[in-house]
Tab-separated table of C-alpha atoms in Angstrom:
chain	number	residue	atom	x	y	z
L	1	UNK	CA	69.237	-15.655	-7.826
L	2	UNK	CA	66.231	-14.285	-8.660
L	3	UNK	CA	64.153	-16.753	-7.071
L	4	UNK	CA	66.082	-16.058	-4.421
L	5	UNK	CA	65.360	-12.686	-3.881
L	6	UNK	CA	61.786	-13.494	-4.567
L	7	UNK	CA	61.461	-16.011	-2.085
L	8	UNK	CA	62.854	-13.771	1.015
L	9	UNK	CA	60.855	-10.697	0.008
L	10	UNK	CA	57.488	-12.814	0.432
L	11	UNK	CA	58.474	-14.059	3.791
L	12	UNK	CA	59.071	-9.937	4.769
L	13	UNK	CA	56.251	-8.770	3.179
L	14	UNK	CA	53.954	-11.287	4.490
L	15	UNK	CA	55.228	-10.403	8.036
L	16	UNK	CA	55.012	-14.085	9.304
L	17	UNK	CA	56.221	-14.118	12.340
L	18	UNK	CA	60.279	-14.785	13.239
L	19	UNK	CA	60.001	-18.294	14.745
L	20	UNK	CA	58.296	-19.280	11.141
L	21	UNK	CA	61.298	-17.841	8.692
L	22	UNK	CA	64.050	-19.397	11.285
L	23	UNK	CA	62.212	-22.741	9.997
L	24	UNK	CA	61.901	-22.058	6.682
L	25	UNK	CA	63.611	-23.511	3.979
L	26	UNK	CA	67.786	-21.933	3.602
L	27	UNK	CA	67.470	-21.125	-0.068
L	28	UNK	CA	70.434	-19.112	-0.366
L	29	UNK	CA	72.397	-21.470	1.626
L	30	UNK	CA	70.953	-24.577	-0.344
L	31	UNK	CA	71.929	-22.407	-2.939
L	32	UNK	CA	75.818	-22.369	-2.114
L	33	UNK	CA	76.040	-25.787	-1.595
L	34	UNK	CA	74.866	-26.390	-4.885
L	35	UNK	CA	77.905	-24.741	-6.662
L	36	UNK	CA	79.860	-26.423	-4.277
L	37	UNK	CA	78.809	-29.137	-5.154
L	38	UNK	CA	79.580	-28.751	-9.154
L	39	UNK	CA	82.799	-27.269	-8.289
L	40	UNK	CA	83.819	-30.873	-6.371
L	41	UNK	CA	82.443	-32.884	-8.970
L	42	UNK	CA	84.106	-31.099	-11.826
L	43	UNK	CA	87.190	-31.701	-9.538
L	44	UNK	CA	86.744	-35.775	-10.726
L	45	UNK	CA	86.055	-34.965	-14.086
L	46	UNK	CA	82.631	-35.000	-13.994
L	47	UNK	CA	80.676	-31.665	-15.695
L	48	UNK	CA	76.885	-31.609	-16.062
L	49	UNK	CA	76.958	-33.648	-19.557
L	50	UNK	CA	78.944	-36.035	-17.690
L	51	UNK	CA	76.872	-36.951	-14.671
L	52	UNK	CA	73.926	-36.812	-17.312
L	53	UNK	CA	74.925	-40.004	-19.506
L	54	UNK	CA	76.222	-41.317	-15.697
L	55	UNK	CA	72.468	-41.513	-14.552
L	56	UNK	CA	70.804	-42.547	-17.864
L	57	UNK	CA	73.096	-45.366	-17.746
L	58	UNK	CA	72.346	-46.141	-14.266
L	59	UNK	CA	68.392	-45.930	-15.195
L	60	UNK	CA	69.311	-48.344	-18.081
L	61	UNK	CA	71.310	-50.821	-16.176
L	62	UNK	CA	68.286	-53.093	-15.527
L	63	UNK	CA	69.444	-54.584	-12.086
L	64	UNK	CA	73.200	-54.338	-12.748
L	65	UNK	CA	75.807	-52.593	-10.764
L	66	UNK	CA	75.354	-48.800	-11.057
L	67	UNK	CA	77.980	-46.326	-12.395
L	68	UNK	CA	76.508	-43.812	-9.950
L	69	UNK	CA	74.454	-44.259	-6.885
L	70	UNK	CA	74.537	-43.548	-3.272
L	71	UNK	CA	74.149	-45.181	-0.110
L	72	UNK	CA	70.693	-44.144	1.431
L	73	UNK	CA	69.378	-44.262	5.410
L	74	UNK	CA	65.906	-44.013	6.897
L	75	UNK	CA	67.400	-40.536	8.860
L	76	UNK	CA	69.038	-38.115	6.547
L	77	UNK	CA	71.587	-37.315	9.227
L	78	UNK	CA	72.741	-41.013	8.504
L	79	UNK	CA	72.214	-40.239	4.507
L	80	UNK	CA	76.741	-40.432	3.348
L	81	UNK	CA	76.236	-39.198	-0.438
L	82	UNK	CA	78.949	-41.356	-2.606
L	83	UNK	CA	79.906	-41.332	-6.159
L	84	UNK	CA	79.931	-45.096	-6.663
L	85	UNK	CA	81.790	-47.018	-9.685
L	86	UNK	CA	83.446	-50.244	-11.262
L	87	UNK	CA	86.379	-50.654	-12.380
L	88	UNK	CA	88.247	-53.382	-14.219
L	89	UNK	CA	90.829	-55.191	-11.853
L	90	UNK	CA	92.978	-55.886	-15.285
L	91	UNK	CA	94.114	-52.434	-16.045
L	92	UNK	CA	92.036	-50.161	-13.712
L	93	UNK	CA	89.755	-48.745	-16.452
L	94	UNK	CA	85.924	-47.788	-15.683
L	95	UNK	CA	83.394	-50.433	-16.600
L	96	UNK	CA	80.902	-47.864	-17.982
L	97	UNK	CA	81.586	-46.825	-21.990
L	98	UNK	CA	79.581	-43.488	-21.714
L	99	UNK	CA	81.953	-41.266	-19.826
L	100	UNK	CA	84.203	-39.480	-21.637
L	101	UNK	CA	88.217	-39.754	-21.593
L	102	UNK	CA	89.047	-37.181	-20.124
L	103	UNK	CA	86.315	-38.093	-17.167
L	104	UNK	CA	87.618	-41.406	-16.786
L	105	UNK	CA	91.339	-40.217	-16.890
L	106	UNK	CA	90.823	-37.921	-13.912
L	107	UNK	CA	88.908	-40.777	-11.864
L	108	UNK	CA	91.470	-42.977	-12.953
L	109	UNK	CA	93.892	-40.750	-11.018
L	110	UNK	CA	91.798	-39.979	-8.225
L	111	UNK	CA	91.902	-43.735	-7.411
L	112	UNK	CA	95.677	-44.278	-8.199
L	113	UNK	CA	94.974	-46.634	-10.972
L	114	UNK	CA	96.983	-43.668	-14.045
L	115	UNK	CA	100.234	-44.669	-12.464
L	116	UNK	CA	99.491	-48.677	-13.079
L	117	UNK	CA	101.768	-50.178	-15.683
L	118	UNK	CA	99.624	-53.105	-18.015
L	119	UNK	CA	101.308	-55.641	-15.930
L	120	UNK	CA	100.944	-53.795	-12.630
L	121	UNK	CA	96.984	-54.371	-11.835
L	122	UNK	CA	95.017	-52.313	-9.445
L	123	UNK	CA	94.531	-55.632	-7.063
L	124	UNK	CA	98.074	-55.722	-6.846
L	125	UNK	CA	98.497	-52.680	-5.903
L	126	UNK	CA	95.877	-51.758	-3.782
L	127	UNK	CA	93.661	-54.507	-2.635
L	128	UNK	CA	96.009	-57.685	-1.833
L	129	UNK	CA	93.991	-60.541	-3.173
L	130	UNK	CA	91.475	-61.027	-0.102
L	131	UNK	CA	91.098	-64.614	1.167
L	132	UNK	CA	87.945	-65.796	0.919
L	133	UNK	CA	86.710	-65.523	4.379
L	134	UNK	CA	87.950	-61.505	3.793
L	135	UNK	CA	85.930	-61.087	0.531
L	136	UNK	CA	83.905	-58.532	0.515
L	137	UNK	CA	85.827	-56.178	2.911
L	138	UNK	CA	86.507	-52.629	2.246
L	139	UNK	CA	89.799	-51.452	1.695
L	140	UNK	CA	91.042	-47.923	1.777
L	141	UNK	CA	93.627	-46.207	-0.210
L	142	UNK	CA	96.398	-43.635	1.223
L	143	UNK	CA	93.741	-40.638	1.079
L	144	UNK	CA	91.501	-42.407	3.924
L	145	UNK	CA	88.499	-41.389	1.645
L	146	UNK	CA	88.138	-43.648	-1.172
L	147	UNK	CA	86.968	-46.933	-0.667
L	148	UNK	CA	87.770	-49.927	-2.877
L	149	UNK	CA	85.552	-52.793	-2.345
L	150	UNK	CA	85.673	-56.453	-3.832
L	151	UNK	CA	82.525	-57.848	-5.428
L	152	UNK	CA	80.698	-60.628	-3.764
L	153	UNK	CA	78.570	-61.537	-7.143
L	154	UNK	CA	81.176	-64.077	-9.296
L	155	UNK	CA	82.471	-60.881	-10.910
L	156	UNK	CA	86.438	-61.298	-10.099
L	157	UNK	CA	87.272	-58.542	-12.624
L	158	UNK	CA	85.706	-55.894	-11.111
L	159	UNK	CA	86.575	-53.213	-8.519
L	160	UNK	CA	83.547	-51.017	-6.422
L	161	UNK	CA	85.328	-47.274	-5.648
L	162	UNK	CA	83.631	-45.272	-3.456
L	163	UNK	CA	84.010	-41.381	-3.439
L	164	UNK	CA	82.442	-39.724	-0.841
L	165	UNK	CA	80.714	-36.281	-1.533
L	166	UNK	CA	81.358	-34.109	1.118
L	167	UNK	CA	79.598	-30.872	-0.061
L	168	UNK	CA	77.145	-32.895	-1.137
L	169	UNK	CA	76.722	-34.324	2.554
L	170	UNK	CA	76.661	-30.773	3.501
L	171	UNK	CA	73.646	-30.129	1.091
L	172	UNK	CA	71.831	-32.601	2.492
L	173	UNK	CA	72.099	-32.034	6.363
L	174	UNK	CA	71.597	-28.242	6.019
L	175	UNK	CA	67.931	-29.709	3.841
L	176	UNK	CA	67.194	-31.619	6.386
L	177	UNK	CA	67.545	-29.323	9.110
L	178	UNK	CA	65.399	-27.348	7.263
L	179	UNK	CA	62.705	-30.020	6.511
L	180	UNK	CA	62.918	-30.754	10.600
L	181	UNK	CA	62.137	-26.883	11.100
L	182	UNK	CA	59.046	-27.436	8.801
L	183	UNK	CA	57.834	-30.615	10.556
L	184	UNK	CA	57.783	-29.053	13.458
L	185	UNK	CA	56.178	-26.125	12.589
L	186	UNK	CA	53.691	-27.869	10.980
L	187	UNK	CA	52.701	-30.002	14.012
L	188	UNK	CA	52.537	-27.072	16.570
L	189	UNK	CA	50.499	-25.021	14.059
L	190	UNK	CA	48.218	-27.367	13.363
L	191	UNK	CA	47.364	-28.437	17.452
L	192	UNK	CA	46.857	-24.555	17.825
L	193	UNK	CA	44.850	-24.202	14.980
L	194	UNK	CA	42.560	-27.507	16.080
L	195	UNK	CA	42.643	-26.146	19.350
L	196	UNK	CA	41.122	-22.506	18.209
L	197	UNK	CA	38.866	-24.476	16.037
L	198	UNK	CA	37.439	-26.188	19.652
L	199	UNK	CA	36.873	-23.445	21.549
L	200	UNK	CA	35.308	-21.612	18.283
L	201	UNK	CA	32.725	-24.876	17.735
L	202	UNK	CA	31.904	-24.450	21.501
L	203	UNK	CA	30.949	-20.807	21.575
L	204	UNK	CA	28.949	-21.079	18.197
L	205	UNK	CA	26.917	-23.844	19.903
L	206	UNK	CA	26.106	-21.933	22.766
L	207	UNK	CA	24.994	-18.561	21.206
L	208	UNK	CA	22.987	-20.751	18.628
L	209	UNK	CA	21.756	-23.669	20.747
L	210	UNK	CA	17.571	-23.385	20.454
L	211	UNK	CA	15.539	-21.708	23.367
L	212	UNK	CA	12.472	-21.764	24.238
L	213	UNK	CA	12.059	-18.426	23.057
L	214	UNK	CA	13.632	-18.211	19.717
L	215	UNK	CA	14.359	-14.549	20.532
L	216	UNK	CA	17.358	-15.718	22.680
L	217	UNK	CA	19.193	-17.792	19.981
L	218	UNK	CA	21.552	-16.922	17.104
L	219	UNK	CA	20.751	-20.128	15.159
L	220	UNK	CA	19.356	-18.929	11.728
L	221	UNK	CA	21.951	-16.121	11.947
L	222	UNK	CA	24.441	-18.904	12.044
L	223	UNK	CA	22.654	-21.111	9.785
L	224	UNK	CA	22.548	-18.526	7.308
L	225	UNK	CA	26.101	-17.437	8.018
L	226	UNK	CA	27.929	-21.287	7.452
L	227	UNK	CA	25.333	-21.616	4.216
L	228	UNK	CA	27.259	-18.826	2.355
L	229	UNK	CA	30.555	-20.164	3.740
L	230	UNK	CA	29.840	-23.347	1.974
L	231	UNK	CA	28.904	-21.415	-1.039
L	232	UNK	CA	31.723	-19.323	-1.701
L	233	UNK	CA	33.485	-22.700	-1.379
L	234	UNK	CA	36.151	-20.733	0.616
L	235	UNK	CA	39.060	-23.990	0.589
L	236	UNK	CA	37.553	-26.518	-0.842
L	237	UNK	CA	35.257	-27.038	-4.327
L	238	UNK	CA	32.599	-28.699	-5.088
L	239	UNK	CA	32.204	-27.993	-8.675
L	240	UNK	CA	32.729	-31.316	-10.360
L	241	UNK	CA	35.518	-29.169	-12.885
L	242	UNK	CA	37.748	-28.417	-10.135
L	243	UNK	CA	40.190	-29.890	-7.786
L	244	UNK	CA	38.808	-30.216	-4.202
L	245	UNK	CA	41.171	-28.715	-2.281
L	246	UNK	CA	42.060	-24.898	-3.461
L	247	UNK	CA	45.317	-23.635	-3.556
L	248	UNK	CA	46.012	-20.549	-1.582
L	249	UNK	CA	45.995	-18.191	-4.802
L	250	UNK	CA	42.981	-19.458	-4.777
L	251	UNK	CA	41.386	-19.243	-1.869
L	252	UNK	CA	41.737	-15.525	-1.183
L	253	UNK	CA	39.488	-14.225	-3.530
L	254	UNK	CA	36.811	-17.031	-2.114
L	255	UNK	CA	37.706	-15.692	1.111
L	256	UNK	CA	37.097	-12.089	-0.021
L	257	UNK	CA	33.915	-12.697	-1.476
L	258	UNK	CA	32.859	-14.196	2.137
L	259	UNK	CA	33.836	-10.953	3.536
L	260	UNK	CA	32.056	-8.785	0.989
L	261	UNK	CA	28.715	-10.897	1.321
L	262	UNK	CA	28.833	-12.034	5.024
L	263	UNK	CA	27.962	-8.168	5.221
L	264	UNK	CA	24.271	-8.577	3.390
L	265	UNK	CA	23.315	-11.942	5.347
L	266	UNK	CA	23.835	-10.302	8.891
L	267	UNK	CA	21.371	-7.282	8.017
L	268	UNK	CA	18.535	-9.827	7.098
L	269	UNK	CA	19.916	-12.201	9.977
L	270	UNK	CA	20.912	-9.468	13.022
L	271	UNK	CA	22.507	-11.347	15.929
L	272	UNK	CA	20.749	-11.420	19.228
L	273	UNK	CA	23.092	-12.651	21.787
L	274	UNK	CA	26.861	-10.516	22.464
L	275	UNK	CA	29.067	-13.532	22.303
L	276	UNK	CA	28.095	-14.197	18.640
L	277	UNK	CA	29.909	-10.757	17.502
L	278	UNK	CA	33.173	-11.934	19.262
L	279	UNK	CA	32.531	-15.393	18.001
L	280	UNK	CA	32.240	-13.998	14.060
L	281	UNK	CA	35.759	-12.187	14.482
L	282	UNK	CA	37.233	-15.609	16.034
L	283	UNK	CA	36.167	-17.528	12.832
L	284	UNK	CA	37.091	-15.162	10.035
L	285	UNK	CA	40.535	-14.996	12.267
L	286	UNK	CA	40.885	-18.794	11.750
L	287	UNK	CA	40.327	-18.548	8.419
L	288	UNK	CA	43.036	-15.848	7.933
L	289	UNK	CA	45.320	-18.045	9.892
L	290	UNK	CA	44.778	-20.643	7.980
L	291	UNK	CA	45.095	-19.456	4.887
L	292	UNK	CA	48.563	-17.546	5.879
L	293	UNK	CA	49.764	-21.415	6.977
L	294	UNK	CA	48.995	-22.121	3.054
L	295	UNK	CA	51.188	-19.320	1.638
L	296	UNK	CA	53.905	-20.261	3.705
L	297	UNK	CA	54.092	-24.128	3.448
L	298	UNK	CA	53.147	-23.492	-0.602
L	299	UNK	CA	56.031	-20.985	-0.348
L	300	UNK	CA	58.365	-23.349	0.754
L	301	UNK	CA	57.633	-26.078	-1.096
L	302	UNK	CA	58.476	-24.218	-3.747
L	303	UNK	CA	61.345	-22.900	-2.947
L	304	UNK	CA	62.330	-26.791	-1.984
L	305	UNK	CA	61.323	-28.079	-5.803
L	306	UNK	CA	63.008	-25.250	-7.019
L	307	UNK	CA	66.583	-25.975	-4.785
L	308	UNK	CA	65.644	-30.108	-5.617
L	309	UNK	CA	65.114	-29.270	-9.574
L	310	UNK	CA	68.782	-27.649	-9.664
L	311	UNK	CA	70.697	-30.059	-7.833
């Protein structure tokens, strides 16, 4: 948990404010689910070596039926994680060789199919022989969970079993709940922030729109002032060796070396008019907004690889 530790000191120390860490990303919670998670799959047999050869046999199936899938939705409130498998109607054993014995014993169980005697098949027992306007509809066994489902593809040997995941359905809701947070966050932010950056653009044309008398205009003070921004290339690069947009470990020492210059250009470029001094202090503040939005979506992205990585 030492991520985790990590990961909620930052979001104290950076003192963003409370409506931001209610929508950040639940790592300890994420967290929980995820040994939750391992604790109901060991449950069917499956350890982390097993569900390993599960999914490089999946990846190797080329088009066939997979071992181990789940049932996706365009909404992940929809999104029903499912252990998904065959099994042979003859005598109720897995289709895929990779698992181990003691893996396929305990799924054998979990569906019913251990207590099956060679002449007693699973279709027998559990899924009446469908006519064939009924092929293809799902039948459930005593626990009201599992779903056994005939095949519609010519394969009359095989069996689908469903297993639904329910901590795993838990993972995902309490991630998406999250990820909703961050959306949202994301959109009011960024109509606030193109909103300051409106009014900013306005003021800086007034103070430096050209007067008769040059004495009354800012405009080589702000010409001077937006040449060194694009020179310290505060968020963005232009060197041909670097990526264009800067990270935000990256862009604080840019921004920094702003500051420490803008210091020099306004002694050889003094401004004349009030509302430029209020207008200077409005732009570095969008830039330290800005650049606080970075840390915090970076920070959660992070922690949202790291929870994604584990599971």
């Amino acid at each position: 948990m030492k991520f985790a530790r990590e990961y909620e000191a930052t979001l104290e120390q950076e003192q963003y404010p409370q409506h931001w860490v209610q929508s950040s990303i639940s790592y300890r919670q994420l967290k929980k689910c995820i040994r939750k998670v391992q604790v109901e799959l060991s449950q069917l047999g499956l350890d982390a070596d097993a569900v390993k050869r599960l999914l490089r046999s999946a990846g190797s199936a080329e088009g066939k039926a997979m071992p181990l899938t789940g049932t996706a939705a365009s909404d992940l409130n929809e999104f029903k994680p499912k252990l998904m498998f065959l099994v042979r109607r003859d005598d109720g054993d897995l289709m895929d060789a990779t698992l181990s014995p003691k893996t396929k014993e305990t799924l054998q169980k979990l569906v019913g199919a251990s207590s099956l005697s060679a002449r007693e098949t699973m279709h027998e027992q559990l899924l009446p022989q469908p006519s064939k306007e009924a092929r293809g509809r799902d039948h459930r066994t005593s626990s009201g969970d599992i779903v056994l489902s005939e095949l519609n593809q010519g394969d009359s040997n095989s069996v689908r079993v469903e297993v639904p995941l329910r901590n795993n359905d838990e993972f995902f809701q309490i991630l998406q709940h999250g990820l909703s947070g961050l959306n949202s966050l994301h959109r009011e932010e960024k109509s606030a922030l193109g909103q300051e950056i409106g009014e900013l653009s306005q003021m800086v044309s007034r103070v430096a729109k050209p007067a008769q008398s040059m004495q009354r205009t800012d405009l080589y003070a702000w010409r001077a002032i937006f040449g060194l921004y694009l020179e310290c290339n505060v968020f963005f690069s232009t060197n041909e060796n670097e990526s264009f947009s800067r990270s935000p470990i990256e862009v604080q020492p840019q921004l920094q070396l702003f500051s420490n210059r803008l210091s020099e250009v306004q002694k050889a470029n003094k401004f004349r008019r009030q509302e430029s001094s209020a207008a200077l202090q409005r732009f570095l503040l969008v830039n330290a907004n800005l650049l606080r939005n970075l840390k915090f979506q970076q920070l959660n992205m992070r922690a949202a690889g790291k929870i994604l990585k584990s599971k």
